[in-house]
């Protein structure tokens, strides 16, 4: 039944509007079989809405999408058999035990996998007989992923799987996502953490205000800046009169809250010129940092805002 093609998901001009407001504004992309595909963007960018249209929870107002050759609107029943979905708002039955809730979910599907190995894969073996309400945030999140896997889907959708988790619980979840990829699953996840997108994803679609503004591998996205380094600083005094583009070696100028960012691949030249320029204007530099350019910088370059403040 499967179409033999490289891509397993195709979104073609997807649109979602709420009254006069366009939450998703005609986005198109393809997801390749076996990849971890990230949708990165600030709060309100339209990531969840996009994911909900792909899994059949919201009907697109325009465009279409297919998963494994099945249209997500017309062939939803077929789509449901091959996808597993973990949403931000997954409500779990608090009084059931871990194994009870997994058996319940498994009973909804024709195809099922053994529950105990699934519990072990999600590092929940010692919680098998615990009630859901007694689990920590990270354990609940891993249970939600287990529930998305009970019917052995080919494609797993995870909506902000690590939001609200502590660093250790986040890392555990990253390992689980890596192991899903190793098993040949295709994973589509949304996140607003750039470090997470960089580490986990083979390719990343960056969304902002309902539109897809970039799509590539993390390293190609960063390379598109054509600058290896970011020099971040503040001036202690008003520097409105100074044009930072005149500083030597600067390819681009960005800003984040009250900090200025210079992108350069001639670090020494830029630093020398920055200090000389500051001196000649009587300006004092503060909070100077030099770092390698990141996905956050790609977003700043494309939108003029940072992922955190957007
Ligand atoms: P977050 O990280 O906060 O979940 P997101 O990128 O997933 O953000 P969406 O949840 O897809 O963003 O929301 C996109 C926009 O659509 C937001 O401005 C949101 O307020 C709006 N929106 C979402 N659902 C509805 C709805 N049912 N009615 C009206 N507006 C909505």
PDB file of C-alpha atoms in Angstrom, residues 161-299:
ATOM      1  CA  UNK A 161       7.957  16.983  24.246  1.00  0.00           C
ATOM      2  CA  UNK A 162      10.436  18.559  26.660  1.00  0.00           C
ATOM      3  CA  UNK A 163       8.722  21.811  27.605  1.00  0.00           C
ATOM      4  CA  UNK A 164       8.649  22.204  31.374  1.00  0.00           C
ATOM      5  CA  UNK A 165      11.097  19.365  32.067  1.00  0.00           C
ATOM      6  CA  UNK A 166      14.299  19.719  34.081  1.00  0.00           C
ATOM      7  CA  UNK A 167      17.616  19.325  32.204  1.00  0.00           C
ATOM      8  CA  UNK A 168      18.087  15.670  33.175  1.00  0.00           C
ATOM      9  CA  UNK A 169      14.552  14.689  32.160  1.00  0.00           C
ATOM     10  CA  UNK A 170      15.086  16.528  28.860  1.00  0.00           C
ATOM     11  CA  UNK A 171      18.263  14.538  28.172  1.00  0.00           C
ATOM     12  CA  UNK A 172      16.461  11.263  28.924  1.00  0.00           C
ATOM     13  CA  UNK A 173      13.774  12.203  26.441  1.00  0.00           C
ATOM     14  CA  UNK A 174      16.381  13.108  23.825  1.00  0.00           C
ATOM     15  CA  UNK A 175      17.839   9.578  24.198  1.00  0.00           C
ATOM     16  CA  UNK A 176      14.375   8.108  23.693  1.00  0.00           C
ATOM     17  CA  UNK A 177      13.927  10.150  20.518  1.00  0.00           C
ATOM     18  CA  UNK A 178      17.335   8.963  19.248  1.00  0.00           C
ATOM     19  CA  UNK A 179      16.336   5.358  19.924  1.00  0.00           C
ATOM     20  CA  UNK A 180      13.093   5.828  17.955  1.00  0.00           C
ATOM     21  CA  UNK A 181      15.166   7.016  15.007  1.00  0.00           C
ATOM     22  CA  UNK A 182      17.504   4.032  15.376  1.00  0.00           C
ATOM     23  CA  UNK A 183      14.477   1.765  15.120  1.00  0.00           C
ATOM     24  CA  UNK A 184      13.695   3.353  11.753  1.00  0.00           C
ATOM     25  CA  UNK A 185      10.780   5.514  12.896  1.00  0.00           C
ATOM     26  CA  UNK A 186      10.142   8.924  11.399  1.00  0.00           C
ATOM     27  CA  UNK A 187       9.794  11.558  14.109  1.00  0.00           C
ATOM     28  CA  UNK A 188       8.206  14.985  13.679  1.00  0.00           C
ATOM     29  CA  UNK A 189       8.615  17.229  16.698  1.00  0.00           C
ATOM     30  CA  UNK A 190       7.896  20.836  17.526  1.00  0.00           C
ATOM     31  CA  UNK A 191      10.084  22.815  19.873  1.00  0.00           C
ATOM     32  CA  UNK A 192      11.028  26.339  20.744  1.00  0.00           C
ATOM     33  CA  UNK A 193      14.403  25.227  22.116  1.00  0.00           C
ATOM     34  CA  UNK A 194      17.101  25.820  19.521  1.00  0.00           C
ATOM     35  CA  UNK A 195      19.649  23.589  21.291  1.00  0.00           C
ATOM     36  CA  UNK A 196      17.162  20.734  21.251  1.00  0.00           C
ATOM     37  CA  UNK A 197      16.402  21.248  17.554  1.00  0.00           C
ATOM     38  CA  UNK A 198      20.116  21.343  16.767  1.00  0.00           C
ATOM     39  CA  UNK A 199      20.950  18.158  18.663  1.00  0.00           C
ATOM     40  CA  UNK A 200      17.950  16.050  17.706  1.00  0.00           C
ATOM     41  CA  UNK A 201      16.871  17.002  14.224  1.00  0.00           C
ATOM     42  CA  UNK A 202      18.170  15.910  10.847  1.00  0.00           C
ATOM     43  CA  UNK A 203      16.304  18.830   9.287  1.00  0.00           C
ATOM     44  CA  UNK A 204      14.525  21.810  10.749  1.00  0.00           C
ATOM     45  CA  UNK A 205      11.657  23.909   9.463  1.00  0.00           C
ATOM     46  CA  UNK A 206      11.758  27.346  11.091  1.00  0.00           C
ATOM     47  CA  UNK A 207       8.322  28.935  11.448  1.00  0.00           C
ATOM     48  CA  UNK A 208       7.439  32.501  12.331  1.00  0.00           C
ATOM     49  CA  UNK A 209       3.998  34.126  12.353  1.00  0.00           C
ATOM     50  CA  UNK A 210       2.369  31.291  10.420  1.00  0.00           C
ATOM     51  CA  UNK A 211       4.976  31.075   7.677  1.00  0.00           C
ATOM     52  CA  UNK A 212       7.860  28.756   7.007  1.00  0.00           C
ATOM     53  CA  UNK A 213      10.926  30.973   6.797  1.00  0.00           C
ATOM     54  CA  UNK A 214      13.690  28.364   6.387  1.00  0.00           C
ATOM     55  CA  UNK A 215      14.099  24.617   5.975  1.00  0.00           C
ATOM     56  CA  UNK A 216      17.426  22.779   6.054  1.00  0.00           C
ATOM     57  CA  UNK A 217      19.813  20.735   8.176  1.00  0.00           C
ATOM     58  CA  UNK A 218      20.930  22.505  11.379  1.00  0.00           C
ATOM     59  CA  UNK A 219      24.485  22.941  10.084  1.00  0.00           C
ATOM     60  CA  UNK A 220      23.339  24.321   6.713  1.00  0.00           C
ATOM     61  CA  UNK A 221      21.014  26.765   8.462  1.00  0.00           C
ATOM     62  CA  UNK A 222      23.889  28.069  10.570  1.00  0.00           C
ATOM     63  CA  UNK A 223      26.193  28.080   7.522  1.00  0.00           C
ATOM     64  CA  UNK A 224      23.638  30.225   5.673  1.00  0.00           C
ATOM     65  CA  UNK A 225      24.631  33.059   8.001  1.00  0.00           C
ATOM     66  CA  UNK A 226      28.055  32.967   6.283  1.00  0.00           C
ATOM     67  CA  UNK A 227      29.616  33.981   9.587  1.00  0.00           C
ATOM     68  CA  UNK A 228      31.149  31.603  12.067  1.00  0.00           C
ATOM     69  CA  UNK A 229      31.225  33.946  15.008  1.00  0.00           C
ATOM     70  CA  UNK A 230      28.826  36.149  16.866  1.00  0.00           C
ATOM     71  CA  UNK A 231      30.230  39.041  18.922  1.00  0.00           C
ATOM     72  CA  UNK A 232      27.619  40.163  21.431  1.00  0.00           C
ATOM     73  CA  UNK A 233      27.915  43.280  23.608  1.00  0.00           C
ATOM     74  CA  UNK A 234      26.231  46.409  24.936  1.00  0.00           C
ATOM     75  CA  UNK A 235      27.357  49.997  24.988  1.00  0.00           C
ATOM     76  CA  UNK A 236      27.003  51.662  28.367  1.00  0.00           C
ATOM     77  CA  UNK A 237      26.025  54.934  26.671  1.00  0.00           C
ATOM     78  CA  UNK A 238      23.571  55.775  23.905  1.00  0.00           C
ATOM     79  CA  UNK A 239      25.122  54.610  20.638  1.00  0.00           C
ATOM     80  CA  UNK A 240      22.356  55.557  18.208  1.00  0.00           C
ATOM     81  CA  UNK A 241      24.746  57.648  16.114  1.00  0.00           C
ATOM     82  CA  UNK A 242      27.073  54.714  15.454  1.00  0.00           C
ATOM     83  CA  UNK A 243      26.592  52.532  12.347  1.00  0.00           C
ATOM     84  CA  UNK A 244      27.879  49.103  13.367  1.00  0.00           C
ATOM     85  CA  UNK A 245      28.013  48.014   9.718  1.00  0.00           C
ATOM     86  CA  UNK A 246      31.119  50.185   9.362  1.00  0.00           C
ATOM     87  CA  UNK A 247      33.077  47.958  11.748  1.00  0.00           C
ATOM     88  CA  UNK A 248      35.596  45.918   9.764  1.00  0.00           C
ATOM     89  CA  UNK A 249      34.793  42.310   8.858  1.00  0.00           C
ATOM     90  CA  UNK A 250      31.122  42.549   9.902  1.00  0.00           C
ATOM     91  CA  UNK A 251      28.792  40.618   7.632  1.00  0.00           C
ATOM     92  CA  UNK A 252      25.580  41.281   9.513  1.00  0.00           C
ATOM     93  CA  UNK A 253      24.355  43.214  12.512  1.00  0.00           C
ATOM     94  CA  UNK A 254      21.624  41.914  14.806  1.00  0.00           C
ATOM     95  CA  UNK A 255      20.218  42.735  18.196  1.00  0.00           C
ATOM     96  CA  UNK A 256      18.671  40.884  21.088  1.00  0.00           C
ATOM     97  CA  UNK A 257      16.951  42.868  23.837  1.00  0.00           C
ATOM     98  CA  UNK A 258      19.512  45.622  24.556  1.00  0.00           C
ATOM     99  CA  UNK A 259      22.506  43.674  23.213  1.00  0.00           C
ATOM    100  CA  UNK A 260      24.076  44.212  19.782  1.00  0.00           C
ATOM    101  CA  UNK A 261      25.328  41.223  17.788  1.00  0.00           C
ATOM    102  CA  UNK A 262      27.981  41.401  15.065  1.00  0.00           C
ATOM    103  CA  UNK A 263      28.318  38.387  12.764  1.00  0.00           C
ATOM    104  CA  UNK A 264      31.789  37.903  11.341  1.00  0.00           C
ATOM    105  CA  UNK A 265      34.244  35.316  10.166  1.00  0.00           C
ATOM    106  CA  UNK A 266      37.192  37.669  10.700  1.00  0.00           C
ATOM    107  CA  UNK A 267      37.018  37.654  14.463  1.00  0.00           C
ATOM    108  CA  UNK A 268      40.280  39.439  15.246  1.00  0.00           C
ATOM    109  CA  UNK A 269      39.746  42.190  12.669  1.00  0.00           C
ATOM    110  CA  UNK A 270      36.201  42.807  13.908  1.00  0.00           C
ATOM    111  CA  UNK A 271      37.195  42.889  17.573  1.00  0.00           C
ATOM    112  CA  UNK A 272      40.063  45.317  16.948  1.00  0.00           C
ATOM    113  CA  UNK A 273      37.853  47.552  14.835  1.00  0.00           C
ATOM    114  CA  UNK A 274      35.015  47.406  17.404  1.00  0.00           C
ATOM    115  CA  UNK A 275      37.311  48.514  20.243  1.00  0.00           C
ATOM    116  CA  UNK A 276      38.863  51.284  18.137  1.00  0.00           C
ATOM    117  CA  UNK A 277      35.432  52.505  16.980  1.00  0.00           C
ATOM    118  CA  UNK A 278      34.065  52.469  20.526  1.00  0.00           C
ATOM    119  CA  UNK A 279      37.112  54.438  21.759  1.00  0.00           C
ATOM    120  CA  UNK A 280      36.867  57.037  19.017  1.00  0.00           C
ATOM    121  CA  UNK A 281      33.161  57.614  19.842  1.00  0.00           C
ATOM    122  CA  UNK A 282      33.816  57.740  23.582  1.00  0.00           C
ATOM    123  CA  UNK A 283      31.659  54.628  24.135  1.00  0.00           C
ATOM    124  CA  UNK A 284      32.301  51.969  26.773  1.00  0.00           C
ATOM    125  CA  UNK A 285      31.720  48.298  25.877  1.00  0.00           C
ATOM    126  CA  UNK A 286      29.971  46.039  28.386  1.00  0.00           C
ATOM    127  CA  UNK A 287      29.018  42.338  28.612  1.00  0.00           C
ATOM    128  CA  UNK A 288      31.225  41.394  25.668  1.00  0.00           C
ATOM    129  CA  UNK A 289      30.830  37.751  24.601  1.00  0.00           C
ATOM    130  CA  UNK A 290      32.270  35.871  21.653  1.00  0.00           C
ATOM    131  CA  UNK A 291      30.529  32.686  20.594  1.00  0.00           C
ATOM    132  CA  UNK A 292      29.925  30.393  17.652  1.00  0.00           C
ATOM    133  CA  UNK A 293      26.830  31.317  15.639  1.00  0.00           C
ATOM    134  CA  UNK A 294      23.752  29.169  16.438  1.00  0.00           C
ATOM    135  CA  UNK A 295      20.227  28.519  15.148  1.00  0.00           C
ATOM    136  CA  UNK A 296      19.077  31.357  17.402  1.00  0.00           C
ATOM    137  CA  UNK A 297      21.258  33.662  15.286  1.00  0.00           C
ATOM    138  CA  UNK A 298      19.644  32.306  12.113  1.00  0.00           C
ATOM    139  CA  UNK A 299      16.257  33.272  13.553  1.00  0.00           C
TER     140      UNK A 299
END
